[in-house]
Amino acid sequence: MKVLYTLLTLAWFTVTLQAQVANRTETDCNDQSRSIYNVLSTGKALLIASEGLDCSICQSKAPGLQNWAASNSSQVEVWAAMTFTYSSNAPNCAQVNNWVSNYNWSDIFTFIDQNEFYFQSGTPIYWVYSPADSSRQGPFGNENTAIRRP
């Protein structure tokens, strides 16, 4: 019986670990850092949008994402992982800061996705992290899905 409880405990622990995402810390162009686990520990969900500086859909939807982030800031923190959609070059801080300024992104933590961790063969892509179990859902928003952008 003791062996059975040990095996069940190990199985539960293994499943729990697989459901949780690894903690990541991102740093913006102002040297401000935020981590996934710190956000989730506040009880807020985390939405990370992979946005392309050269993506016309991203550009047209950017004001709406800011409005959504401001309207839902008590329940969700929004981050933007900035990249280029049609180039393998990484953006620089001047380009990212220009985007933030042009679209008045005051409620979105914006950083360069240097290694394209959040990028998935196109932009915009959305990842949702749950504070309940630290799990990640997504990607949402690519051309193969019919999910509405926030």
PDB file of C-alpha atoms in Angstrom:
ATOM      1  CA  MET A   1       0.000   0.000   0.000  1.00  0.00           C
ATOM      2  CA  LYS A   2       2.855   2.350   0.835  1.00  0.00           C
ATOM      3  CA  VAL A   3       4.349   1.723  -2.611  1.00  0.00           C
ATOM      4  CA  LEU A   4       1.004   2.541  -4.246  1.00  0.00           C
ATOM      5  CA  TYR A   5       0.772   5.894  -2.419  1.00  0.00           C
ATOM      6  CA  THR A   6       4.348   6.687  -3.347  1.00  0.00           C
ATOM      7  CA  LEU A   7       3.684   5.914  -7.019  1.00  0.00           C
ATOM      8  CA  LEU A   8       0.482   7.984  -7.013  1.00  0.00           C
ATOM      9  CA  THR A   9       2.291  10.898  -5.384  1.00  0.00           C
ATOM     10  CA  LEU A  10       5.093  10.683  -7.934  1.00  0.00           C
ATOM     11  CA  ALA A  11       2.612  10.510 -10.801  1.00  0.00           C
ATOM     12  CA  TRP A  12       0.712  13.552  -9.475  1.00  0.00           C
ATOM     13  CA  PHE A  13       3.959  15.482  -9.027  1.00  0.00           C
ATOM     14  CA  THR A  14       5.101  14.613 -12.574  1.00  0.00           C
ATOM     15  CA  VAL A  15       1.779  15.705 -14.113  1.00  0.00           C
ATOM     16  CA  THR A  16       1.818  18.930 -12.101  1.00  0.00           C
ATOM     17  CA  LEU A  17       5.322  19.790 -13.258  1.00  0.00           C
ATOM     18  CA  GLN A  18       4.440  19.111 -16.884  1.00  0.00           C
ATOM     19  CA  ALA A  19       1.441  21.444 -16.717  1.00  0.00           C
ATOM     20  CA  GLN A  20       3.464  24.374 -15.439  1.00  0.00           C
ATOM     21  CA  VAL A  21       5.542  26.498 -17.768  1.00  0.00           C
ATOM     22  CA  ALA A  22       9.100  27.457 -17.007  1.00  0.00           C
ATOM     23  CA  ASN A  23       9.549  30.880 -15.523  1.00  0.00           C
ATOM     24  CA  ARG A  24      10.938  33.460 -17.930  1.00  0.00           C
ATOM     25  CA  THR A  25      12.116  36.964 -17.205  1.00  0.00           C
ATOM     26  CA  GLU A  26      11.943  39.560 -19.965  1.00  0.00           C
ATOM     27  CA  THR A  27      13.587  42.984 -19.992  1.00  0.00           C
ATOM     28  CA  ASP A  28      12.325  45.992 -21.919  1.00  0.00           C
ATOM     29  CA  CYS A  29      14.351  48.775 -23.528  1.00  0.00           C
ATOM     30  CA  ASN A  30      14.179  50.818 -20.301  1.00  0.00           C
ATOM     31  CA  ASP A  31      15.939  48.001 -18.390  1.00  0.00           C
ATOM     32  CA  GLN A  32      12.724  47.075 -16.553  1.00  0.00           C
ATOM     33  CA  SER A  33      12.336  43.329 -16.002  1.00  0.00           C
ATOM     34  CA  ARG A  34       9.242  41.220 -15.362  1.00  0.00           C
ATOM     35  CA  SER A  35       8.864  37.508 -14.866  1.00  0.00           C
ATOM     36  CA  ILE A  36       6.002  35.210 -15.736  1.00  0.00           C
ATOM     37  CA  TYR A  37       5.791  33.770 -12.223  1.00  0.00           C
ATOM     38  CA  ASN A  38       5.749  37.215 -10.583  1.00  0.00           C
ATOM     39  CA  VAL A  39       2.756  38.208 -12.720  1.00  0.00           C
ATOM     40  CA  LEU A  40       0.909  34.953 -12.073  1.00  0.00           C
ATOM     41  CA  SER A  41       1.551  35.224  -8.327  1.00  0.00           C
ATOM     42  CA  THR A  42      -0.588  38.395  -8.297  1.00  0.00           C
ATOM     43  CA  GLY A  43      -3.597  36.328  -9.405  1.00  0.00           C
ATOM     44  CA  LYS A  44      -3.679  37.970 -12.834  1.00  0.00           C
ATOM     45  CA  ALA A  45      -3.619  36.054 -16.081  1.00  0.00           C
ATOM     46  CA  LEU A  46      -0.823  36.938 -18.491  1.00  0.00           C
ATOM     47  CA  LEU A  47      -1.370  37.549 -22.194  1.00  0.00           C
ATOM     48  CA  ILE A  48       1.782  37.665 -24.311  1.00  0.00           C
ATOM     49  CA  ALA A  49       1.292  38.935 -27.836  1.00  0.00           C
ATOM     50  CA  SER A  50       3.962  38.214 -30.423  1.00  0.00           C
ATOM     51  CA  GLU A  51       3.823  41.308 -32.597  1.00  0.00           C
ATOM     52  CA  GLY A  52       5.693  42.038 -35.831  1.00  0.00           C
ATOM     53  CA  LEU A  53       6.968  45.541 -36.411  1.00  0.00           C
ATOM     54  CA  ASP A  54       6.513  44.914 -40.141  1.00  0.00           C
ATOM     55  CA  CYS A  55       3.124  43.203 -39.786  1.00  0.00           C
ATOM     56  CA  SER A  56       0.244  45.251 -41.205  1.00  0.00           C
ATOM     57  CA  ILE A  57      -2.349  43.294 -39.216  1.00  0.00           C
ATOM     58  CA  CYS A  58      -0.385  43.961 -36.019  1.00  0.00           C
ATOM     59  CA  GLN A  59      -0.205  47.666 -36.870  1.00  0.00           C
ATOM     60  CA  SER A  60      -3.922  47.949 -37.564  1.00  0.00           C
ATOM     61  CA  LYS A  61      -4.852  46.100 -34.363  1.00  0.00           C
ATOM     62  CA  ALA A  62      -2.294  47.794 -32.055  1.00  0.00           C
ATOM     63  CA  PRO A  63      -4.652  50.537 -30.783  1.00  0.00           C
ATOM     64  CA  GLY A  64      -7.293  47.919 -29.975  1.00  0.00           C
ATOM     65  CA  LEU A  65      -4.801  45.824 -28.020  1.00  0.00           C
ATOM     66  CA  GLN A  66      -3.897  48.871 -25.916  1.00  0.00           C
ATOM     67  CA  ASN A  67      -7.590  49.606 -25.270  1.00  0.00           C
ATOM     68  CA  TRP A  68      -8.189  45.972 -24.305  1.00  0.00           C
ATOM     69  CA  ALA A  69      -5.143  45.931 -21.999  1.00  0.00           C
ATOM     70  CA  ALA A  70      -6.306  49.128 -20.257  1.00  0.00           C
ATOM     71  CA  SER A  71      -9.874  47.851 -19.864  1.00  0.00           C
ATOM     72  CA  ASN A  72      -8.779  44.520 -18.397  1.00  0.00           C
ATOM     73  CA  SER A  73      -5.729  45.582 -16.373  1.00  0.00           C
ATOM     74  CA  SER A  74      -7.243  44.452 -13.072  1.00  0.00           C
ATOM     75  CA  GLN A  75      -7.474  40.839 -14.312  1.00  0.00           C
ATOM     76  CA  VAL A  76      -4.837  40.490 -17.043  1.00  0.00           C
ATOM     77  CA  GLU A  77      -1.329  41.776 -17.593  1.00  0.00           C
ATOM     78  CA  VAL A  78      -0.407  42.210 -21.251  1.00  0.00           C
ATOM     79  CA  TRP A  79       3.095  41.874 -22.658  1.00  0.00           C
ATOM     80  CA  ALA A  80       4.227  42.344 -26.255  1.00  0.00           C
ATOM     81  CA  ALA A  81       7.134  40.308 -27.604  1.00  0.00           C
ATOM     82  CA  MET A  82       8.344  42.394 -30.537  1.00  0.00           C
ATOM     83  CA  THR A  83       9.960  40.864 -33.600  1.00  0.00           C
ATOM     84  CA  PHE A  84       9.939  41.174 -37.376  1.00  0.00           C
ATOM     85  CA  THR A  85       7.570  38.911 -39.258  1.00  0.00           C
ATOM     86  CA  TYR A  86       9.266  39.045 -42.659  1.00  0.00           C
ATOM     87  CA  SER A  87      12.911  39.374 -41.650  1.00  0.00           C
ATOM     88  CA  SER A  88      15.258  37.333 -39.524  1.00  0.00           C
ATOM     89  CA  ASN A  89      16.765  40.518 -38.078  1.00  0.00           C
ATOM     90  CA  ALA A  90      15.929  41.436 -34.511  1.00  0.00           C
ATOM     91  CA  PRO A  91      14.390  44.863 -33.915  1.00  0.00           C
ATOM     92  CA  ASN A  92      16.264  47.486 -31.945  1.00  0.00           C
ATOM     93  CA  CYS A  93      15.086  49.639 -29.054  1.00  0.00           C
ATOM     94  CA  ALA A  94      14.527  52.699 -31.240  1.00  0.00           C
ATOM     95  CA  GLN A  95      12.087  50.729 -33.409  1.00  0.00           C
ATOM     96  CA  VAL A  96      10.272  49.238 -30.418  1.00  0.00           C
ATOM     97  CA  ASN A  97      10.063  52.574 -28.607  1.00  0.00           C
ATOM     98  CA  ASN A  98       8.710  54.177 -31.778  1.00  0.00           C
ATOM     99  CA  TRP A  99       5.959  51.518 -31.891  1.00  0.00           C
ATOM    100  CA  VAL A 100       5.096  52.082 -28.221  1.00  0.00           C
ATOM    101  CA  SER A 101       4.910  55.835 -28.824  1.00  0.00           C
ATOM    102  CA  ASN A 102       2.918  55.624 -32.072  1.00  0.00           C
ATOM    103  CA  TYR A 103       0.282  53.327 -30.578  1.00  0.00           C
ATOM    104  CA  ASN A 104       0.241  54.845 -27.056  1.00  0.00           C
ATOM    105  CA  TRP A 105       1.048  51.534 -25.424  1.00  0.00           C
ATOM    106  CA  SER A 106       1.051  52.618 -21.801  1.00  0.00           C
ATOM    107  CA  ASP A 107      -0.538  49.414 -20.433  1.00  0.00           C
ATOM    108  CA  ILE A 108       1.555  46.905 -22.370  1.00  0.00           C
ATOM    109  CA  PHE A 109       4.977  45.736 -21.219  1.00  0.00           C
ATOM    110  CA  THR A 110       6.902  45.698 -24.502  1.00  0.00           C
ATOM    111  CA  PHE A 111      10.225  43.947 -25.097  1.00  0.00           C
ATOM    112  CA  ILE A 112      12.354  42.644 -27.957  1.00  0.00           C
ATOM    113  CA  ASP A 113      11.847  38.924 -28.562  1.00  0.00           C
ATOM    114  CA  GLN A 114      15.526  38.508 -29.418  1.00  0.00           C
ATOM    115  CA  ASN A 115      15.461  34.719 -29.793  1.00  0.00           C
ATOM    116  CA  GLU A 116      11.884  34.589 -31.120  1.00  0.00           C
ATOM    117  CA  PHE A 117      10.721  32.496 -28.168  1.00  0.00           C
ATOM    118  CA  TYR A 118       7.096  33.641 -28.618  1.00  0.00           C
ATOM    119  CA  PHE A 119       7.185  33.777 -32.433  1.00  0.00           C
ATOM    120  CA  GLN A 120       5.416  30.951 -34.293  1.00  0.00           C
ATOM    121  CA  SER A 121       5.696  31.295 -38.072  1.00  0.00           C
ATOM    122  CA  GLY A 122       3.758  34.545 -38.191  1.00  0.00           C
ATOM    123  CA  THR A 123       2.310  37.399 -36.221  1.00  0.00           C
ATOM    124  CA  PRO A 124       0.196  38.256 -34.388  1.00  0.00           C
ATOM    125  CA  ILE A 125       0.268  35.237 -32.071  1.00  0.00           C
ATOM    126  CA  TYR A 126      -1.126  35.180 -28.528  1.00  0.00           C
ATOM    127  CA  TRP A 127      -0.134  33.086 -25.528  1.00  0.00           C
ATOM    128  CA  VAL A 128      -2.289  33.005 -22.389  1.00  0.00           C
ATOM    129  CA  TYR A 129      -0.859  32.001 -19.008  1.00  0.00           C
ATOM    130  CA  SER A 130      -3.173  30.967 -16.184  1.00  0.00           C
ATOM    131  CA  PRO A 131      -2.562  32.060 -12.594  1.00  0.00           C
ATOM    132  CA  ALA A 132      -4.491  28.999 -11.378  1.00  0.00           C
ATOM    133  CA  ASP A 133      -1.919  26.427 -12.476  1.00  0.00           C
ATOM    134  CA  SER A 134       0.831  28.327 -14.352  1.00  0.00           C
ATOM    135  CA  SER A 135      -0.154  26.605 -17.584  1.00  0.00           C
ATOM    136  CA  ARG A 136       0.154  28.138 -21.037  1.00  0.00           C
ATOM    137  CA  GLN A 137      -2.530  28.054 -23.709  1.00  0.00           C
ATOM    138  CA  GLY A 138      -1.915  28.964 -27.310  1.00  0.00           C
ATOM    139  CA  PRO A 139      -0.786  29.886 -29.769  1.00  0.00           C
ATOM    140  CA  PHE A 140      -3.901  31.749 -30.808  1.00  0.00           C
ATOM    141  CA  GLY A 141      -4.287  34.146 -33.683  1.00  0.00           C
ATOM    142  CA  ASN A 142      -2.396  32.606 -36.570  1.00  0.00           C
ATOM    143  CA  GLU A 143      -4.000  32.256 -39.994  1.00  0.00           C
ATOM    144  CA  ASN A 144      -5.197  28.728 -39.194  1.00  0.00           C
ATOM    145  CA  THR A 145      -7.468  29.747 -36.330  1.00  0.00           C
ATOM    146  CA  ALA A 146     -10.682  31.677 -36.114  1.00  0.00           C
ATOM    147  CA  ILE A 147     -10.072  33.209 -32.705  1.00  0.00           C
ATOM    148  CA  ARG A 148     -10.864  36.902 -32.391  1.00  0.00           C
ATOM    149  CA  ARG A 149      -8.098  39.157 -31.311  1.00  0.00           C
ATOM    150  CA  PRO A 150      -8.729  40.977 -28.007  1.00  0.00           C
TER     151      PRO A 150
END
